[in-house]
Amino acid sequence: MAKQQENMGMDSVLKEKRIFKASVQFSKKSHVPSMVAYDKMYKAAEKSPDKFWGDIAKNFFWFKTWKKVVNWKNPDAQWFIGAQTNICYNALDVHVGTWRANKAAIIFEGEHGDQAVYTYSQLHREVCKFANVLKRRGIEKGDRVAIYMGMSPQLMIALLACARVGAVHSVVFGGFSSTALADRINDAKAKAVICSDGVSRRGNVIDLKKVVDDALVNCPSVLNVIVFQRSNNAVSMVEGRDHWWHELAALASVDCPAEKMSSEDPLFILYTSGSTGKPKGIMHTTGGYMVYAGYSHKHVFDIKDEDVYWCTADVGWITGHTYVTYGPLLNGATQVIYEGAVNYPDWGRIWDIIERHKVTILYTAPTAIRSFIRAGDEWVNKHNLSTLRLLGTVGEPINPEAWIWYYNVVGKKKCPIVDTWWQTETGGIMISPLPGATPMKPGSATKPLPGISVSIVKKDGSPCKANEGGFLVITKPWPSMLRDVYGDRDRFVKTYWSDIPGAYFTGDGARRDKEGYVWIMGRVDDVVNISGHRLGTSEIESALVSHEAVAEAAIASRPDEIKGNSLVAFVTLKSGYHGDSDLKHELQNHVVKEIGSIARPDEIRFAEALPKTRSGKIMRRLLREIANGNMNVSGDTSTLEDFSALEKLRVHDDE
Ligand code: WT7
């Protein structure tokens, strides 16, 4: 776990002693008002998980109730066995029958400033119409549908409509390349693609339909493409395959009963990077995911009817599934959806949106916070942020300095911060303060939610002592846990359930202090976190090796002040190729083409050879040290095959 020690802010995290508490006023009004209440809940869940989760599940609508809360035979879990429900019904229909029918569900703002409000009943209507469109296009329960769109109400409508008819959605983030999109479509054998013509990003229109067209050259399973007209950019429509959303929706009925789904029917697939091979399709099912999305959103964000909640994540990531699409709607909340970059046209945009829409809860990423710190306090201070009452972060460790800035400058010392640790695989937040209860320590995600059992262990599964670093595992099943890696059961078992005996292995290192606070130390596998987005080093390496000039490639990461980490690629070339700056740019662009711009290596270093062990394994630890500018590579190099390879890598000539 040596690499984690190098993580940004690690030193300061180890020294961090400050404790912050919510005001008495905040606590009094919150769903879980004290640590006594938290402990009580936590113990009740530990003592009788079936009763705990069963009682929570009773707050949702079920067509048919369960016979048993959970069946658990490691690694397989089934939740709410025998029950039938529909998550879209729970997100919309249940509210439409109440005063919330006319409550705003979505306040949308485009990058150019255009706005639209959807009440629960309007959203319900649009979802029903689009669900009928899907049915008309032959989409049935169990079919996979790929979604490739910019942030918009229609993106949420697309997911909800899939859920309504029982289709399994697979959202692909709009920043991924056509190759990455095609891989995901083919892996899931998606029958249809829902996309938009384009999306605004920093004043430019990104031509999403063109990316879909390029991808579909290699996707035989796709029979229909439904295109939402957002940016009015020129698109080409393939006769018989491509249809305009507005044309189909205009003909569709507003009446569409929600499909009765078994609790364990798949709800969605979401691809995420692992330490080996191609991204894997994390599969979530219906009942358990729904219960946990609603439960965790309610308690972590202390959500109330008066709140205006804003999570800045894109629906292309798990955060945008659980805490934009499903959680807030299940709780009948009002939320802001914003199309573009939060720093466009200037660094004030995010604060301006909060002021104008009177946002009360802001949930964003440490990367964004660090870039706003650099932009300067004056951008924040120009705006009236007095409506804010709660702040949150997700995706990567937040260094205490950034936490304190967020607390002081944005929250004006009156807003608790929930630092939420979780993963695509966990489906929902696992470790986080409950804002009215948990005293906060900057840089710590604090304690597991009631119902969640985590442990920090050594390789053999034995628990670590207080403050001793180890592997973070989850020891008991939880409702929103992943059920499978789509189409690859072996990989599911091997990745999550084989490393540590008897527990779910998260891939993260962590330590727990004497008061039971968890401090996440970062990934212990070959997964890197860039700006809160997950990338596999092997995935980027394969992209590089697919270029004709490249013989071998190895990716290492080093700390970056804004992005958390940045990527350095060590590359050896085939004979006849010369490593000059043109080739560097070409390789960077090649990775963008193969995966997407989030994977672009920040630096490319050409080498004659990569350091390998005698058995031929690339010694990544050494590369990491070199990437970090550490010239006197420390630790054990006794298995190194060729010392001169190392010497040459240390000399970094930038032409
Ligand atoms: C990995 C999961 C969960 C939504 C976004 C990322 C890292 C996530 C935190 C946090 C420290 C965090 C972990 C985790 N991570 N939240 N609060 N503190 N690290 O989802 O793409 O599946 O990535 O993100 O390393 O394993 P993801």
XYZ file of C-alpha atoms and ligand atoms in Angstrom:
682
model
C 0.000 0.000 0.000
C 3.042 2.243 -0.345
C 1.473 4.268 -3.107
C -1.299 5.525 -0.908
C 1.170 7.200 1.376
C 2.070 9.481 -1.493
C -1.483 10.644 -1.968
C -2.066 14.333 -1.772
C -2.791 15.679 1.642
C -1.873 12.415 3.323
C 0.528 14.039 5.755
C -2.005 16.609 6.763
C -4.679 13.928 7.087
C -2.519 12.071 9.575
C -2.128 15.229 11.641
C -5.737 16.318 11.354
C -7.284 16.735 14.808
C -10.037 19.298 14.317
C -13.631 18.325 14.977
C -16.698 20.165 13.677
C -20.312 19.783 14.703
C -23.598 20.792 13.199
C -25.388 23.576 15.086
C -27.934 22.576 17.692
C -30.598 24.094 15.496
C -29.542 21.967 12.514
C -29.395 18.791 14.570
C -32.765 19.317 16.210
C -34.529 19.463 12.871
C -32.625 16.607 11.232
C -33.837 13.054 10.626
C -31.100 11.621 12.866
C -30.486 14.331 15.455
C -27.673 12.901 17.604
C -25.008 10.242 17.976
C -27.253 8.551 20.501
C -29.905 8.243 17.807
C -27.298 7.054 15.287
C -25.953 4.410 17.682
C -29.454 3.215 18.406
C -30.220 2.840 14.718
C -26.881 1.214 14.029
C -27.351 -1.339 16.790
C -30.922 -2.119 15.770
C -29.717 -2.861 12.229
C -26.900 -5.029 13.524
C -29.161 -6.971 15.838
C -31.927 -7.636 13.382
C -31.100 -6.706 9.789
C -34.312 -8.250 8.438
C -36.463 -6.096 10.655
C -34.378 -2.981 10.023
C -34.482 -3.221 6.217
C -38.013 -4.587 6.171
C -39.278 -1.561 8.130
C -37.506 0.820 5.742
C -38.867 -1.043 2.702
C -42.418 -0.603 4.011
C -42.160 3.098 3.154
C -42.143 2.220 -0.544
C -44.916 1.021 -2.837
C -44.908 -2.698 -3.712
C -47.355 -4.466 -6.018
C -46.668 -7.535 -3.961
C -44.843 -7.780 -0.667
C -41.813 -9.985 0.121
C -41.720 -13.397 1.654
C -38.267 -12.865 3.042
C -36.069 -9.791 3.380
C -32.741 -11.258 2.361
C -31.132 -14.481 1.210
C -27.392 -14.414 1.573
C -24.995 -17.018 0.402
C -21.678 -15.336 -0.222
C -21.294 -13.909 -2.867
C -24.949 -14.019 -3.888
C -27.623 -11.910 -2.288
C -31.314 -11.575 -3.016
C -33.333 -8.844 -1.377
C -37.077 -8.633 -0.795
C -37.647 -12.079 -2.155
C -40.929 -12.679 -3.913
C -41.806 -8.970 -3.923
C -42.850 -6.924 -6.946
C -42.398 -3.221 -7.452
C -41.396 -0.601 -9.994
C -38.845 2.083 -9.124
C -40.318 4.546 -11.631
C -43.716 4.132 -9.977
C -42.083 4.913 -6.633
C -40.223 7.906 -8.061
C -43.263 9.484 -9.727
C -46.718 7.941 -9.379
C -46.696 7.886 -5.601
C -46.095 11.654 -5.550
C -48.537 12.449 -8.310
C -51.280 11.118 -6.064
C -50.428 13.742 -3.404
C -49.914 17.498 -3.069
C -46.478 16.936 -4.600
C -48.101 16.611 -8.047
C -47.497 20.334 -8.494
C -44.185 20.449 -6.700
C -41.096 21.049 -8.864
C -39.161 17.830 -9.369
C -36.564 19.315 -11.718
C -35.374 22.864 -12.198
C -33.304 22.678 -15.356
C -30.778 25.218 -16.526
C -28.978 24.970 -19.866
C -25.435 26.197 -20.294
C -26.758 29.160 -22.301
C -29.113 30.066 -19.482
C -32.385 28.643 -20.800
C -34.563 27.234 -18.023
C -37.358 24.721 -17.615
C -39.256 23.445 -14.596
C -40.889 20.026 -14.450
C -43.366 19.328 -11.693
C -43.859 15.752 -10.557
C -47.005 15.444 -12.625
C -45.354 16.936 -15.735
C -42.386 14.616 -15.345
C -44.737 11.676 -14.882
C -46.526 12.594 -18.106
C -43.306 12.862 -20.113
C -41.999 9.585 -18.724
C -45.242 7.761 -19.547
C -45.186 9.120 -23.090
C -41.593 8.102 -23.612
C -42.195 4.685 -22.063
C -44.872 4.177 -24.703
C -42.384 5.285 -27.358
C -39.977 2.590 -26.174
C -42.713 -0.029 -26.270
C -43.670 1.029 -29.789
C -40.062 0.570 -30.864
C -40.227 -2.994 -29.626
C -38.435 -2.553 -26.310
C -39.580 -5.122 -23.781
C -38.885 -6.095 -20.211
C -35.292 -7.304 -19.898
C -34.003 -5.630 -23.090
C -30.899 -3.521 -22.708
C -31.002 0.105 -23.837
C -27.882 2.261 -24.118
C -28.225 5.959 -23.272
C -25.726 8.555 -24.489
C -26.878 12.097 -23.717
C -25.907 15.366 -22.110
C -27.322 16.438 -18.748
C -30.986 17.248 -19.270
C -34.436 16.357 -17.933
C -34.740 14.065 -20.985
C -31.757 12.052 -19.806
C -33.621 11.347 -16.573
C -36.833 10.738 -18.501
C -34.974 8.152 -20.603
C -33.794 6.230 -17.519
C -37.167 6.424 -15.821
C -39.000 5.286 -18.944
C -36.698 2.274 -19.259
C -37.383 1.405 -15.627
C -41.100 1.855 -16.183
C -41.226 -0.729 -18.975
C -38.666 -3.003 -17.316
C -35.843 -2.378 -19.791
C -32.318 -2.408 -18.386
C -30.594 0.925 -18.952
C -26.906 1.233 -19.602
C -25.890 4.878 -19.490
C -22.591 5.748 -21.142
C -21.106 9.073 -20.049
C -21.216 11.599 -22.918
C -17.438 12.109 -22.707
C -16.597 8.572 -23.793
C -15.383 7.951 -27.337
C -17.207 6.023 -30.059
C -14.937 3.021 -29.463
C -15.741 3.003 -25.745
C -19.447 3.418 -26.517
C -19.398 0.550 -29.037
C -17.629 -1.736 -26.533
C -20.322 -1.072 -23.942
C -23.193 -1.455 -26.416
C -21.799 -4.776 -27.626
C -21.040 -6.136 -24.194
C -24.666 -5.593 -23.149
C -26.082 -6.370 -26.632
C -28.222 -3.255 -26.392
C -31.255 -3.262 -28.667
C -31.634 0.492 -28.849
C -29.698 3.696 -28.226
C -31.211 6.872 -26.833
C -29.040 9.911 -27.500
C -29.229 13.651 -28.014
C -28.078 15.470 -31.120
C -25.553 17.369 -29.042
C -24.730 18.993 -25.735
C -23.205 22.354 -24.792
C -19.837 22.267 -23.135
C -17.996 25.530 -22.522
C -19.913 27.234 -25.297
C -19.209 24.550 -27.900
C -21.662 21.959 -29.119
C -20.399 18.407 -28.777
C -21.854 16.320 -31.577
C -23.085 13.270 -29.654
C -25.116 11.821 -32.518
C -21.974 11.649 -34.661
C -20.245 9.616 -31.932
C -23.234 7.255 -31.882
C -23.120 6.918 -35.681
C -19.430 6.031 -35.542
C -20.011 3.520 -32.765
C -22.936 1.830 -34.490
C -20.843 0.793 -37.486
C -19.791 -2.087 -35.245
C -22.949 -2.727 -33.204
C -25.232 -5.253 -34.899
C -27.617 -5.567 -31.930
C -28.930 -1.986 -32.209
C -32.141 -1.729 -34.207
C -33.385 1.698 -33.110
C -31.850 5.041 -32.260
C -34.032 7.696 -30.656
C -32.590 11.191 -30.885
C -33.572 14.013 -28.565
C -33.187 17.390 -30.253
C -31.319 19.629 -27.866
C -28.584 21.581 -29.627
C -30.012 21.763 -33.154
C -26.685 20.801 -34.642
C -26.792 19.096 -38.036
C -27.170 15.341 -37.719
C -27.625 12.590 -40.239
C -30.554 10.275 -39.644
C -30.412 6.703 -40.897
C -33.693 5.742 -42.521
C -35.533 3.047 -40.601
C -33.076 3.082 -37.689
C -33.072 6.674 -36.394
C -36.099 8.516 -35.074
C -36.656 11.930 -33.520
C -37.787 11.773 -29.909
C -40.255 14.663 -30.328
C -41.900 13.090 -33.360
C -42.478 9.760 -31.637
C -43.504 11.333 -28.332
C -46.089 13.530 -30.069
C -47.943 10.385 -31.120
C -47.637 8.569 -27.794
C -50.319 8.195 -25.162
C -49.766 9.616 -21.672
C -51.136 6.458 -20.157
C -48.574 3.776 -19.452
C -48.960 1.483 -16.470
C -45.675 0.610 -14.763
C -44.457 -2.933 -15.381
C -44.563 -5.192 -12.334
C -40.929 -6.035 -11.704
C -39.612 -8.740 -9.442
C -37.393 -7.317 -6.758
C -34.358 -9.078 -8.253
C -35.043 -8.132 -11.885
C -32.094 -6.146 -13.294
C -32.592 -2.369 -13.245
C -29.391 -1.145 -14.847
C -25.871 -1.880 -15.937
C -23.177 0.724 -15.451
C -19.655 0.183 -16.737
C -16.701 0.979 -14.552
C -12.973 0.424 -14.736
C -11.228 -2.400 -12.983
C -7.618 -3.380 -12.547
C -7.600 -5.724 -15.519
C -9.158 -5.863 -18.963
C -12.067 -3.884 -20.313
C -14.503 -1.989 -18.107
C -16.989 -4.255 -16.425
C -20.757 -3.925 -16.467
C -21.814 -3.561 -12.856
C -25.326 -4.923 -12.534
C -27.882 -3.584 -10.077
C -31.357 -4.941 -9.472
C -34.675 -3.346 -8.625
C -35.998 -3.672 -5.071
C -32.837 -3.492 -2.976
C -31.345 -0.673 -5.026
C -34.570 1.323 -4.716
C -34.775 0.914 -0.949
C -31.150 1.849 -0.417
C -31.216 4.805 -2.832
C -34.188 6.298 -0.998
C -32.922 5.486 2.492
C -29.379 6.772 2.006
C -30.452 9.912 0.148
C -32.928 10.800 2.866
C -30.514 10.339 5.757
C -27.205 11.544 4.359
C -28.728 14.684 2.835
C -31.315 15.086 5.577
C -33.727 15.806 2.758
C -36.892 17.814 3.439
C -39.722 19.035 1.261
C -38.470 22.638 1.416
C -35.011 21.744 0.125
C -33.576 22.648 -3.253
C -30.992 19.969 -3.770
C -28.203 20.122 -6.328
C -25.850 17.273 -7.119
C -23.436 18.396 -9.836
C -22.591 14.860 -11.016
C -23.445 13.737 -14.531
C -26.027 10.967 -14.855
C -23.325 9.079 -16.776
C -21.765 8.109 -13.419
C -23.223 6.166 -10.508
C -23.616 9.379 -8.481
C -25.957 10.646 -11.171
C -27.949 7.410 -11.051
C -28.459 7.185 -7.310
C -28.285 10.810 -6.200
C -29.677 12.654 -9.237
C -32.153 10.309 -10.858
C -33.480 7.917 -8.258
C -32.774 9.058 -4.673
C -34.159 12.607 -4.942
C -37.277 11.543 -6.852
C -37.995 8.662 -4.487
C -37.945 11.240 -1.705
C -40.118 13.704 -3.601
C -37.372 16.326 -3.563
C -36.857 19.398 -5.739
C -33.534 19.426 -7.533
C -31.466 21.504 -9.914
C -30.145 19.916 -13.119
C -27.493 21.866 -15.002
C -26.333 21.056 -18.494
C -22.853 22.465 -18.738
C -19.544 23.210 -17.083
C -19.873 24.702 -13.578
C -17.119 27.228 -14.406
C -18.621 28.489 -17.664
C -18.731 31.275 -18.742
C -16.725 32.108 -15.616
C -15.814 30.784 -12.164
C -18.945 32.343 -10.720
C -21.419 30.110 -12.564
C -21.824 27.498 -9.827
C -22.390 30.176 -7.137
C -24.718 32.102 -9.413
C -26.879 28.997 -9.915
C -27.005 28.411 -6.165
C -28.029 32.018 -5.538
C -30.679 32.209 -8.252
C -32.302 28.861 -7.539
C -31.912 29.185 -3.762
C -30.085 25.882 -3.478
C -30.036 24.499 0.072
C -27.919 21.346 -0.431
C -24.855 21.156 -2.686
C -23.178 17.827 -3.508
C -20.006 17.995 -5.615
C -16.493 16.579 -6.062
C -13.219 17.512 -4.327
C -11.661 18.188 -7.749
C -14.215 20.902 -8.395
C -13.649 22.355 -4.929
C -9.883 22.491 -5.460
C -10.278 24.275 -8.780
C -12.632 26.814 -7.193
C -10.088 27.444 -4.454
C -7.531 28.254 -7.108
C -9.952 30.557 -8.950
C -10.229 32.692 -5.811
C -12.672 33.473 -2.998
C -13.910 36.608 -4.748
C -16.004 34.487 -7.132
C -17.814 32.933 -4.201
C -18.120 36.103 -2.179
C -19.877 37.981 -4.974
C -22.924 35.789 -4.423
C -25.506 35.394 -1.717
C -25.250 31.764 -0.662
C -27.295 32.134 2.508
C -29.808 29.475 1.446
C -27.154 26.727 1.691
C -27.568 24.521 4.748
C -25.650 21.340 3.849
C -22.641 20.493 1.682
C -21.388 17.162 0.364
C -18.444 15.661 -1.480
C -17.887 12.417 -3.335
C -15.537 10.500 -5.583
C -12.098 10.877 -4.036
C -10.462 11.788 -0.773
C -10.864 15.431 0.189
C -7.753 16.945 1.679
C -8.381 18.820 4.950
C -7.335 22.169 3.411
C -10.012 21.851 0.741
C -12.545 20.681 3.350
C -11.870 23.747 5.506
C -12.164 26.088 2.531
C -15.483 24.487 1.540
C -16.663 24.790 5.140
C -15.548 28.395 5.705
C -15.881 30.100 2.344
C -18.845 28.273 0.806
C -20.699 27.112 3.913
C -19.857 30.212 6.019
C -19.156 27.888 8.964
C -22.797 26.950 9.308
C -23.171 24.008 6.909
C -22.140 20.491 7.880
C -20.156 18.642 5.197
C -20.930 15.039 4.322
C -17.832 13.370 2.858
C -19.462 10.334 1.278
C -17.489 7.193 0.466
C -18.988 4.639 -1.901
C -18.548 3.001 -5.304
C -20.378 2.090 -8.495
C -20.556 -1.403 -7.026
C -22.096 -0.403 -3.702
C -24.965 1.410 -5.458
C -25.255 3.929 -2.636
C -23.312 5.778 0.063
C -21.705 3.397 2.565
C -19.613 5.657 4.804
C -20.578 9.239 5.582
C -21.510 11.517 8.422
C -25.223 11.828 9.133
C -25.161 15.609 9.171
C -27.240 16.257 12.271
C -25.464 13.587 14.291
C -21.876 12.780 13.382
C -19.107 15.146 14.552
C -16.972 15.747 11.454
C -13.228 15.395 11.072
C -11.948 17.040 7.858
C -10.610 14.341 5.537
C -12.515 11.456 7.118
C -15.683 9.951 5.648
C -16.412 9.171 9.328
C -18.696 6.185 9.983
C -20.746 3.616 8.101
C -24.466 4.225 7.691
C -26.763 2.216 9.952
C -27.124 -1.190 8.287
C -23.610 -1.164 6.814
C -20.803 -3.224 8.343
C -17.283 -2.305 7.281
C -13.969 -3.539 8.500
C -10.303 -2.833 7.844
C -8.339 -6.015 7.515
C -5.061 -7.590 6.541
C -4.727 -9.856 3.548
C -5.780 -12.923 5.561
C -8.964 -11.195 6.672
C -7.862 -10.527 10.249
C -8.788 -7.073 11.559
C -6.239 -4.269 11.736
C -5.537 -2.423 14.965
C -6.646 1.188 15.425
C -4.774 3.489 13.037
C -3.203 0.586 11.209
C -3.668 0.785 7.421
C -5.325 -2.167 5.707
C -7.918 -3.222 3.152
C -11.405 -1.813 3.386
C -14.040 -4.548 3.211
C -17.800 -4.790 3.720
C -18.687 -7.777 5.830
C -22.468 -8.034 5.564
C -24.811 -7.824 2.587
C -26.644 -4.548 1.904
C -29.675 -3.974 -0.338
C -27.988 -2.012 -3.165
C -24.944 -4.243 -3.534
C -23.968 -5.260 -7.063
C -25.384 -8.622 -8.074
C -23.049 -9.474 -10.923
C -20.605 -8.289 -13.548
C -22.829 -8.441 -16.606
C -22.090 -11.597 -18.548
C -18.995 -12.412 -16.510
C -19.816 -14.179 -13.292
C -16.211 -15.362 -12.879
C -14.953 -11.842 -12.897
C -17.571 -10.865 -10.317
C -16.434 -13.620 -7.980
C -12.749 -13.077 -8.580
C -12.691 -9.286 -8.306
C -14.843 -8.788 -5.254
C -15.161 -11.999 -3.315
C -11.852 -13.820 -3.579
C -9.168 -11.568 -2.119
C -10.364 -11.337 1.459
C -12.044 -14.386 2.985
C -15.747 -13.934 3.613
C -16.085 -10.271 2.693
C -16.695 -7.882 -0.194
C -13.360 -6.310 -1.146
C -13.638 -2.643 -2.121
C -10.198 -2.191 -3.712
C -9.515 0.702 -1.294
C -7.027 1.000 1.515
C -8.118 2.676 4.744
C -7.450 3.036 8.433
C -9.745 3.517 11.358
C -8.838 5.788 14.234
C -9.458 5.166 17.928
C -12.919 6.709 17.701
C -13.912 4.409 14.858
C -13.591 7.056 12.139
C -12.655 5.680 8.732
C -9.920 7.447 6.746
C -9.839 6.324 3.114
C -6.296 6.081 1.760
C -7.118 5.394 -1.914
C -7.003 2.445 -4.289
C -4.699 -0.461 -3.624
C -5.212 -1.999 -7.060
C -4.372 -0.795 -10.566
C -7.247 1.619 -10.636
C -6.478 5.341 -10.720
C -8.745 8.144 -9.711
C -8.505 11.214 -11.951
C -10.797 14.088 -10.970
C -13.012 11.609 -9.135
C -13.329 9.375 -12.213
C -12.154 5.842 -12.204
C -9.766 4.504 -14.819
C -7.907 1.221 -15.068
C -4.224 1.501 -15.866
C -4.495 -1.641 -18.015
C -7.306 -0.113 -20.059
C -5.159 2.922 -20.942
C -2.166 0.689 -21.591
C -4.173 -1.412 -24.071
C -5.325 1.760 -25.782
C -1.681 2.847 -26.185
C -0.525 -0.553 -27.392
C -3.246 -0.531 -30.036
C -1.316 2.303 -31.726
C 0.977 1.020 -34.483
C 4.106 2.665 -33.077
C 3.840 1.271 -29.554
C 5.535 -1.901 -28.394
C 4.809 -1.714 -24.678
C 3.185 0.763 -22.331
C 2.819 1.199 -18.601
C 0.766 3.819 -16.812
C 1.713 5.355 -13.484
C -0.044 8.091 -11.580
C 1.292 10.960 -9.536
C -0.460 13.409 -7.239
C -1.968 16.463 -8.896
C -3.040 19.564 -7.036
C -6.409 19.857 -8.782
C -7.237 16.493 -10.300
C -6.088 14.393 -7.350
C -3.882 12.342 -9.663
C -2.416 12.771 -13.112
C -1.280 10.116 -15.567
C 2.228 9.414 -16.817
C 2.624 6.891 -19.636
C 5.916 5.049 -20.084
C 6.111 3.828 -23.643
C 8.555 1.733 -25.652
C 8.354 1.988 -29.433
C 8.577 -0.537 -32.215
C 11.719 -0.255 -34.297
C 11.587 2.382 -36.988
C 9.587 4.838 -34.838
C 11.045 7.920 -33.252
C 9.784 9.270 -29.973
C 9.354 12.973 -30.682
C 6.788 15.512 -29.566
C 4.572 14.849 -32.576
C 4.305 11.222 -31.595
C 3.577 12.231 -28.005
C 0.601 14.263 -29.138
C -0.481 11.534 -31.475
C -0.453 8.996 -28.658
C -2.354 11.327 -26.340
C -4.997 11.806 -29.034
C -5.075 8.103 -29.693
C -6.049 7.430 -26.074
C -8.758 10.107 -26.317
C -10.087 8.384 -29.417
C -10.003 4.939 -27.829
C -11.458 5.855 -24.425
C -12.290 9.531 -24.067
C -10.634 12.736 -22.927
C -10.733 11.804 -19.222
C -8.092 9.151 -19.977
C -5.605 11.410 -21.816
C -2.133 10.858 -20.315
C -0.764 14.131 -18.984
C 2.733 13.092 -19.893
C 4.278 10.537 -22.244
C 7.798 9.288 -21.593
C 9.579 7.218 -24.188
C 11.888 4.524 -22.903
C 14.106 1.876 -24.418
C 12.820 -0.702 -21.989
C 10.463 -0.883 -19.031
C 11.724 -2.155 -15.696
C 10.645 -5.780 -15.304
C 11.071 -8.542 -12.834
C 12.948 -11.656 -13.845
C 9.606 -13.302 -14.475
C 8.686 -10.536 -16.898
C 6.271 -8.446 -14.829
C 6.455 -4.684 -15.208
C 7.557 -3.185 -11.896
C 4.880 -0.588 -11.522
C 6.030 0.517 -8.115
C 9.294 1.705 -9.604
C 7.539 3.530 -12.408
C 5.297 5.222 -9.880
C 8.292 6.450 -7.949
C 9.911 7.717 -11.122
C 6.658 9.414 -12.200
C 6.665 11.141 -8.828
C 10.113 12.516 -9.501
C 11.771 10.241 -7.010
C 15.251 9.731 -8.381
C 16.612 7.477 -5.703
C 14.166 4.676 -6.148
C 13.810 3.015 -2.826
C 12.621 -0.343 -1.653
C 13.389 -3.730 -3.010
C 14.737 -3.762 -6.545
C 16.407 -7.132 -6.198
C 14.068 -8.814 -8.663
C 14.747 -6.184 -11.312
C 15.932 -7.801 -14.515
C 17.861 -4.956 -16.087
C 19.120 -2.072 -13.978
C 20.048 0.045 -16.950
C 16.369 0.247 -17.932
C 15.754 2.038 -14.663
C 18.693 4.395 -15.077
C 17.413 5.526 -18.468
C 13.895 6.155 -17.215
C 15.151 8.506 -14.560
C 16.578 10.791 -17.215
C 13.568 12.620 -18.473
C 14.361 14.524 -21.652
C 11.534 16.689 -22.810
C 13.220 17.393 -26.177
C -13.830 4.839 -5.836
C -15.136 4.474 -6.481
C -19.103 6.796 -5.562
C -19.343 7.727 -6.586
C -18.167 8.251 -7.322
C -17.034 7.315 -7.558
C -13.063 6.563 -4.466
C -15.252 7.559 -3.713
C -14.653 8.656 -1.930
C -14.491 9.431 -0.740
C -12.222 8.814 -0.732
C -13.523 7.997 -2.459
C -12.671 5.237 -3.868
C -13.682 4.277 -4.453
N -13.928 7.333 -3.570
N -15.697 8.364 -2.730
N -15.500 10.105 -0.172
N -13.262 9.470 -0.181
N -12.307 8.083 -1.852
O -17.467 6.019 -7.896
O -16.155 5.603 -9.962
O -17.117 3.701 -8.633
O -15.172 5.020 -7.769
O -13.765 6.250 -5.671
O -11.373 4.911 -4.271
O -13.233 2.939 -4.494
P -16.503 5.053 -8.626
